[in-house]
CSV table of C-alpha atoms in Angstrom, one decimal:
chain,number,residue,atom,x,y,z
A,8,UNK,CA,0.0,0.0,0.0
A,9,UNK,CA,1.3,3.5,-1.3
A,10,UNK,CA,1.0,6.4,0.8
A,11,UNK,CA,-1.1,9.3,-0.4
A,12,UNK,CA,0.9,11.9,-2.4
A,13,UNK,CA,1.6,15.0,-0.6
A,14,UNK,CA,-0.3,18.2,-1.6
A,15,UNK,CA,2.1,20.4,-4.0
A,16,UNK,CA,2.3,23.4,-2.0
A,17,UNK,CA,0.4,26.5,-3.8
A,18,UNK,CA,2.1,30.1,-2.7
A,19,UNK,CA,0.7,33.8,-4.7
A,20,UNK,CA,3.6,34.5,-6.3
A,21,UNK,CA,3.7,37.8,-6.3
A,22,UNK,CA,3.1,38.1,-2.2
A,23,UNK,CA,5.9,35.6,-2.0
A,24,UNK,CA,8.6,37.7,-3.8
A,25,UNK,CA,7.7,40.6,-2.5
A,26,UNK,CA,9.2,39.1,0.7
A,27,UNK,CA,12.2,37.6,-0.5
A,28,UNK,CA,13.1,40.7,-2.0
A,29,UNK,CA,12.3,42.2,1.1
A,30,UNK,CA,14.8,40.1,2.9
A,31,UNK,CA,17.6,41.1,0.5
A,32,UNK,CA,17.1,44.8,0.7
A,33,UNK,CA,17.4,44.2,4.7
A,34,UNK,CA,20.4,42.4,4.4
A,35,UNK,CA,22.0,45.2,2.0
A,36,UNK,CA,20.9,47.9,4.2
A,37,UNK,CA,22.9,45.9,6.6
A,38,UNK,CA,25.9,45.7,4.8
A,39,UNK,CA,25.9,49.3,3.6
A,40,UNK,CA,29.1,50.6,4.5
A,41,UNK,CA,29.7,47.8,7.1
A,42,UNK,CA,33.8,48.3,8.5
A,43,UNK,CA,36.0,44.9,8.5
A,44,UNK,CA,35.6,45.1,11.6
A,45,UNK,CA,31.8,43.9,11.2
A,46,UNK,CA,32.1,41.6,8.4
A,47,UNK,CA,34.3,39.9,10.7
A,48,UNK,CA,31.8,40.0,13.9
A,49,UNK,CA,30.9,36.4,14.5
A,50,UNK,CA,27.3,35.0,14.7
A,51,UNK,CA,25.0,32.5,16.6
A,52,UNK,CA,26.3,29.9,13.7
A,53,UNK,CA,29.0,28.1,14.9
A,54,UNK,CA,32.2,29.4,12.8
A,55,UNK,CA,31.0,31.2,11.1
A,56,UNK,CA,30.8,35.2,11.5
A,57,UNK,CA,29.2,38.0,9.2
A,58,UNK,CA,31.6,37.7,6.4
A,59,UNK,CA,30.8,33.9,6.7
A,60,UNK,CA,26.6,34.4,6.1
A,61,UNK,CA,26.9,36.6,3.1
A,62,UNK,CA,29.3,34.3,1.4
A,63,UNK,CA,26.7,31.6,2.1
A,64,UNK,CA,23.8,33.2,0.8
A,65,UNK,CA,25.8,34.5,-2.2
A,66,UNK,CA,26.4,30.6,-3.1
A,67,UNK,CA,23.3,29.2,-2.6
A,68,UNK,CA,21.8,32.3,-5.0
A,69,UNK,CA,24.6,31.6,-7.4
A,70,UNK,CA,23.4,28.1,-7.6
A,71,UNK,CA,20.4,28.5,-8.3
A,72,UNK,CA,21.4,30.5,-11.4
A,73,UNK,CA,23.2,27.2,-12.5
A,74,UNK,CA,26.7,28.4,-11.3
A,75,UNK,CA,28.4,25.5,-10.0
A,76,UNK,CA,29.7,25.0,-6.5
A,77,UNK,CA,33.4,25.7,-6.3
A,78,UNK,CA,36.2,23.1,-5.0
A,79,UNK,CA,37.5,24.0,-1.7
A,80,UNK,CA,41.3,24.7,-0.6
A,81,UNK,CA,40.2,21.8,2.3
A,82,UNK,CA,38.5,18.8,3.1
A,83,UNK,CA,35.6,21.0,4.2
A,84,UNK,CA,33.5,18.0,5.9
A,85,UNK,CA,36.2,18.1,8.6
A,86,UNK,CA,35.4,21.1,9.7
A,87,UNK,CA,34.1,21.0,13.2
A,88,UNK,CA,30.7,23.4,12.6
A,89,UNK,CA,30.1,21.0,9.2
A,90,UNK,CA,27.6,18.7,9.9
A,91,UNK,CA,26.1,17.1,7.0
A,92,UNK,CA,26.4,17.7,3.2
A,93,UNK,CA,24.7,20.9,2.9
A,94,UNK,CA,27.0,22.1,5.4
A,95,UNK,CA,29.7,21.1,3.1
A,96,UNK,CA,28.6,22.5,-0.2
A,97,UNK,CA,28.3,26.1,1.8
A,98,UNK,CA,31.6,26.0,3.1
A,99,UNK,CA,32.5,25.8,-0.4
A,100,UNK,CA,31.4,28.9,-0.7
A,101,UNK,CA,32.5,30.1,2.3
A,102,UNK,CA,36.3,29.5,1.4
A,103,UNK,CA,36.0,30.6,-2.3
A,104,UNK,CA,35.5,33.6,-1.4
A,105,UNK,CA,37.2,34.2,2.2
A,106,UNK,CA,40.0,37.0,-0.1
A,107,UNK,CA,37.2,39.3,-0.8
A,108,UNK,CA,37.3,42.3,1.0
A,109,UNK,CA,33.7,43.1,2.6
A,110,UNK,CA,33.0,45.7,0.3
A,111,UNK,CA,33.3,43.3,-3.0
A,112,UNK,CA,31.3,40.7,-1.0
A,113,UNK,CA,28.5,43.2,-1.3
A,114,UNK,CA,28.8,44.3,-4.4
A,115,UNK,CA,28.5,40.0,-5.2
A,116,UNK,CA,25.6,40.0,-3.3
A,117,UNK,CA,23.8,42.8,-5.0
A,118,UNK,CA,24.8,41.2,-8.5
A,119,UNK,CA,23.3,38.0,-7.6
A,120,UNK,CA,20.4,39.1,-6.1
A,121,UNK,CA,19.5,41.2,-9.0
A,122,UNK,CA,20.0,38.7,-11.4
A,123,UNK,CA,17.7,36.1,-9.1
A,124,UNK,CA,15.3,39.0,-9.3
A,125,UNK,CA,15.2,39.5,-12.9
A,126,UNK,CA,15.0,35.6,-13.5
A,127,UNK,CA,12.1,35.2,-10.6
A,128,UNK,CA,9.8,37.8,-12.0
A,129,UNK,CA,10.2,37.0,-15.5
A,130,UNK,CA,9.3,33.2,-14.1
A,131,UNK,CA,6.1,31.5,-15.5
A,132,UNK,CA,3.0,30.5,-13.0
A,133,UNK,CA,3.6,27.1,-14.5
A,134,UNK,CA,7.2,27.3,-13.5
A,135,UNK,CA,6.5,28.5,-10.5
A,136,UNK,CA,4.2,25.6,-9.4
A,137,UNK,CA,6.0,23.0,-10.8
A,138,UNK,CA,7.2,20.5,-8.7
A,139,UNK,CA,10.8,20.4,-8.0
A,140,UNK,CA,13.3,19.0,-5.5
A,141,UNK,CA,13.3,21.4,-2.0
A,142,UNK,CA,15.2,21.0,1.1
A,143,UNK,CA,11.8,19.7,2.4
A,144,UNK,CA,11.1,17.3,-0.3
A,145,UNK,CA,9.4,17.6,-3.6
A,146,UNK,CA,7.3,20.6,-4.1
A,147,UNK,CA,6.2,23.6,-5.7
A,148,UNK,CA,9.3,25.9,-7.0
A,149,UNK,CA,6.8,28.8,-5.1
A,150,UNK,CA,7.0,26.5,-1.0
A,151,UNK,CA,11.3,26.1,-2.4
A,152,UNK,CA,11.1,30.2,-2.7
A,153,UNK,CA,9.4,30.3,0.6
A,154,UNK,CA,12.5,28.5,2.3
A,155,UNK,CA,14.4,30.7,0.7
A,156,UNK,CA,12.7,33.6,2.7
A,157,UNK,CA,12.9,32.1,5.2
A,158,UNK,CA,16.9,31.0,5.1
A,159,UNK,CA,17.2,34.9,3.8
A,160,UNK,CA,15.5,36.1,6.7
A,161,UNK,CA,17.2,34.4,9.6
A,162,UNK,CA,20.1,35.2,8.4
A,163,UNK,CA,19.4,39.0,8.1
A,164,UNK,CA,18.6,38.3,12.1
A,165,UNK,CA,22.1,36.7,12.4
A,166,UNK,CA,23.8,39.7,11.4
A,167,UNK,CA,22.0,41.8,13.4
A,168,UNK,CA,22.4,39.6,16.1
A,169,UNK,CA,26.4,39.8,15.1
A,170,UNK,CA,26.1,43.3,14.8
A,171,UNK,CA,24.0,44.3,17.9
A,172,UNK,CA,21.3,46.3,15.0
A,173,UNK,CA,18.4,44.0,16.9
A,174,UNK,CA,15.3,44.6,14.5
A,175,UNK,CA,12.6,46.9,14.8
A,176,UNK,CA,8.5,46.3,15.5
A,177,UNK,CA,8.6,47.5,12.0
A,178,UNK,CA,11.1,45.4,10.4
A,179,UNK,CA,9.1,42.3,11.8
A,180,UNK,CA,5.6,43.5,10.6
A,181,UNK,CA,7.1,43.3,7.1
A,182,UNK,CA,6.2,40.6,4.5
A,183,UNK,CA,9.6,38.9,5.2
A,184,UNK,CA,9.0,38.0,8.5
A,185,UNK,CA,5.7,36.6,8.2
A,186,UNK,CA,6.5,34.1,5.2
A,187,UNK,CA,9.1,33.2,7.5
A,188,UNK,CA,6.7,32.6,10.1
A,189,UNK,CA,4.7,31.2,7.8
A,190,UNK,CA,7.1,28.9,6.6
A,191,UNK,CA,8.0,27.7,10.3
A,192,UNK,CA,4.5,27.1,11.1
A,193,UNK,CA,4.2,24.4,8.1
A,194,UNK,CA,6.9,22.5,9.8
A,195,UNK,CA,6.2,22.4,13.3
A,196,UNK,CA,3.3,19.3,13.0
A,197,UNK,CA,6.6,17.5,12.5
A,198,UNK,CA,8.4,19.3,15.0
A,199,UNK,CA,5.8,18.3,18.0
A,200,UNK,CA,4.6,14.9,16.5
A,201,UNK,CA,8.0,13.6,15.4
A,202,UNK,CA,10.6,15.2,17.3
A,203,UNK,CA,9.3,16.7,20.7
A,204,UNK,CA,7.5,13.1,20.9
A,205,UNK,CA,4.3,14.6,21.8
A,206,UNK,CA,2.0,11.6,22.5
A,207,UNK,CA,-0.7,10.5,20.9
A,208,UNK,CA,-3.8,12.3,21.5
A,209,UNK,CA,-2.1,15.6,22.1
A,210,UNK,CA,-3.4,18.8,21.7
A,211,UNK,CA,-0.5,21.1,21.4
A,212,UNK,CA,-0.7,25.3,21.7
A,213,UNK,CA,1.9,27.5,20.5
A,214,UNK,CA,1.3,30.8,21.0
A,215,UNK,CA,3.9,33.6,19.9
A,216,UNK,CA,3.8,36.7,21.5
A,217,UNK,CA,5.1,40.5,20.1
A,218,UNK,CA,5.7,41.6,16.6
A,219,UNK,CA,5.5,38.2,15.4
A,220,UNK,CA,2.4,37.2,17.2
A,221,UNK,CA,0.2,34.0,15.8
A,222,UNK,CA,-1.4,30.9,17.4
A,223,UNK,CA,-0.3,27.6,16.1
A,224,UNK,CA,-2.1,24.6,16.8
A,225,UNK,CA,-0.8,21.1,16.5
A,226,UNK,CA,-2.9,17.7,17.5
A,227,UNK,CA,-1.2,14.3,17.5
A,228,UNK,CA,-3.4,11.7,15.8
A,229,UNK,CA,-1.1,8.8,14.7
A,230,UNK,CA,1.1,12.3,13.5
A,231,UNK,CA,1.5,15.5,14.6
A,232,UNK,CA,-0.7,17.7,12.3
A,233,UNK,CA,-1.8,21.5,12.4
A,234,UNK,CA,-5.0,22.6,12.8
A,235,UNK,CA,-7.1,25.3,12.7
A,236,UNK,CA,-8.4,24.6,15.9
A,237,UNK,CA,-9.1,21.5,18.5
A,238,UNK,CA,-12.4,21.0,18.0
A,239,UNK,CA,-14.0,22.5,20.7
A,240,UNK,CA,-11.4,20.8,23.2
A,241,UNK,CA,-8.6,22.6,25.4
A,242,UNK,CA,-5.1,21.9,24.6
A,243,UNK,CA,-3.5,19.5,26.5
A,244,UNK,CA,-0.2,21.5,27.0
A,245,UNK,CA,0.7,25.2,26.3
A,246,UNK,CA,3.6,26.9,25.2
A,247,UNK,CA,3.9,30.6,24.8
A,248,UNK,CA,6.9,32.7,23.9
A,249,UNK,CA,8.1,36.1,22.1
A,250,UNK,CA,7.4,35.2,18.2
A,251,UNK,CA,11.1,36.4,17.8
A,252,UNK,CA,12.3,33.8,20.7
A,253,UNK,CA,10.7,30.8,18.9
A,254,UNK,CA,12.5,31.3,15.5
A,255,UNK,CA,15.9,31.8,17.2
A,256,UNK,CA,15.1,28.9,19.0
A,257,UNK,CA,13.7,26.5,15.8
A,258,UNK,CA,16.4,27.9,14.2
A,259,UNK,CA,19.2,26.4,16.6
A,260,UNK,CA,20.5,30.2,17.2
A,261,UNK,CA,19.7,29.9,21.2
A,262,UNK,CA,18.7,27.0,23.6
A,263,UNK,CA,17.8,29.9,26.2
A,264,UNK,CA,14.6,29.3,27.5
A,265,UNK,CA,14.3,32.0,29.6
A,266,UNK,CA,10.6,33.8,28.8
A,267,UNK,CA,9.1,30.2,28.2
A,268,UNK,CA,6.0,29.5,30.2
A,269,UNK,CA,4.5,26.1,29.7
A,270,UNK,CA,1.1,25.1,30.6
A,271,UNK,CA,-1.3,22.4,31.0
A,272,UNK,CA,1.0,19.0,30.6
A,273,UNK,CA,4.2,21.1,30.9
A,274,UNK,CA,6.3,18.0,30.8
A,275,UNK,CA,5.4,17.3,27.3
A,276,UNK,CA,5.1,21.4,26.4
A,277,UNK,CA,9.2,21.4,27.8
A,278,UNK,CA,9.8,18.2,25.4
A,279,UNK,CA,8.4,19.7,22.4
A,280,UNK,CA,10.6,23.3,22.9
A,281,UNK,CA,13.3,21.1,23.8
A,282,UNK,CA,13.2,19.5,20.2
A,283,UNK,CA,12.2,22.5,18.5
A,284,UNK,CA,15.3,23.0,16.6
A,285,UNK,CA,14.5,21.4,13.5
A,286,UNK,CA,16.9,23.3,11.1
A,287,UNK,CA,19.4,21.6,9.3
């Protein structure tokens, strides 16, 4: 017996770039006249500091203009921060281009991302709902564009973070921000059902507090699942946090949980936030 296919993934288009080019413009604004000093800053990633992100994001963009990945001066996969092969293709990049001064490393950025731009809205709706190979599976090229945003916008928070340029109330109303959310949200029946171990019959509320506030239900019935709501039920266990908090904390950027507050089963609501980081 086969499973069921997976729904393709259907995103507006135009909403969707609108917040990936979003992202970039923060990240440029950013860089604007950046000193050495703070391309060299490090960030919550393990080795690797501002200079480090932008190279990254660079590569992957490159890529996906067909530009293969460049060999690297090491065995890159030894690295101690490496951890799987995506790791490895971005420290590719990483090392290709670890001679540029930070004020070429912009001006590579910009390049890229205005030749992504060009090809993205000159992109077909067929195209753009084809199915294609994502880092979560097969799906529309739209849900792949979504991670992008979503890869583009954490790392704009890295630098900030790096940087100590925390981002506004207004910078996280924008549309960035909430396809990242939005992108999050999509993965977190896994996160609860699969990797916080939530058991079955669960009824699991997240609720994000601030700028990035939302309510995200998830209820564990033979797999964690989101839903729009329990069915007239309470949750079994509660979890509420700044909207900010939970995507440093998804995103392996902090294992702080100071803020937290768990209720109803909180042994099973500290299990699912201690799982929470599901990004590879």
């Amino acid at each position: 017996m086969t499973s069921p296919a997976r729904p393709v993934t259907q995103l507006d288009k135009s909403d969707l770039l609108s917040g990936l080019f979003a992202a970039w413009d923060a990240i440029d604004r950013l860089l604007d006249g950046l000193p050495e000093s703070g391309w060299q800053a490090p960030t919550p990633l393990p080795g690797w500091n501002v200079r480090a992100v932008v190279s990254h994001l660079i590569g992957t963009e490159s890529m996906l203009m067909g530009i293969a990945t460049p060999e690297a001066d090491i065995d890159v996969a030894a690295l101690e921060h490496v951890r799987n092969d995506f790791g490895a293709m971005n420290e590719c990049w990483v090392r290709h281009l670890s001679g540029e001064s930070g004020a070429a490393l912009r001006e590579r950025f910009v390049a890229v991302t205005n030749d992504r731009r060009k090809m993205l809205s000159q992109m077909s709706e067929d195209d753009w709902n084809a199915v294609t190979p994502t880092p979560a599976g097969k799906d529309s090229y739209g849900r792949f564009m979504r991670i992008r945003t979503f890869d583009c916008w954490m790392h704009e928070q890295d630098i900030r973070d790096a940087l100590d340029r925390p981002a506004s109330d207004e910078d996280l109303h924008g549309p960035a921000a909430r396809l990242a959310l939005d992108e999050m949200t999509a993965s977190m029946g896994y996160v609860v059902g699969k990797l916080g171990k939530a058991p079955e019959g669960s009824r699991i509320l997240i609720e994000l507090t601030g700028p990035l506030a939302r309510t995200i239900r998830v209820a564990v019935n033979g797999r964690g699942q989101l839903v729009d709501d329990f069915g007239g039920q309470q949750p079994t266990a509660t979890i509420r946090l700044d909207g900010l908090l939970f995507t440093r904390l998804a995103g392996g950027r902090t294992s702080s949980t100071d803020g937290v507050e768990f209720g109803g089963d909180q042994d099973v609501a500290a299990c699912v936030v201690e799982h929470i980081n599901y990004v590879i």
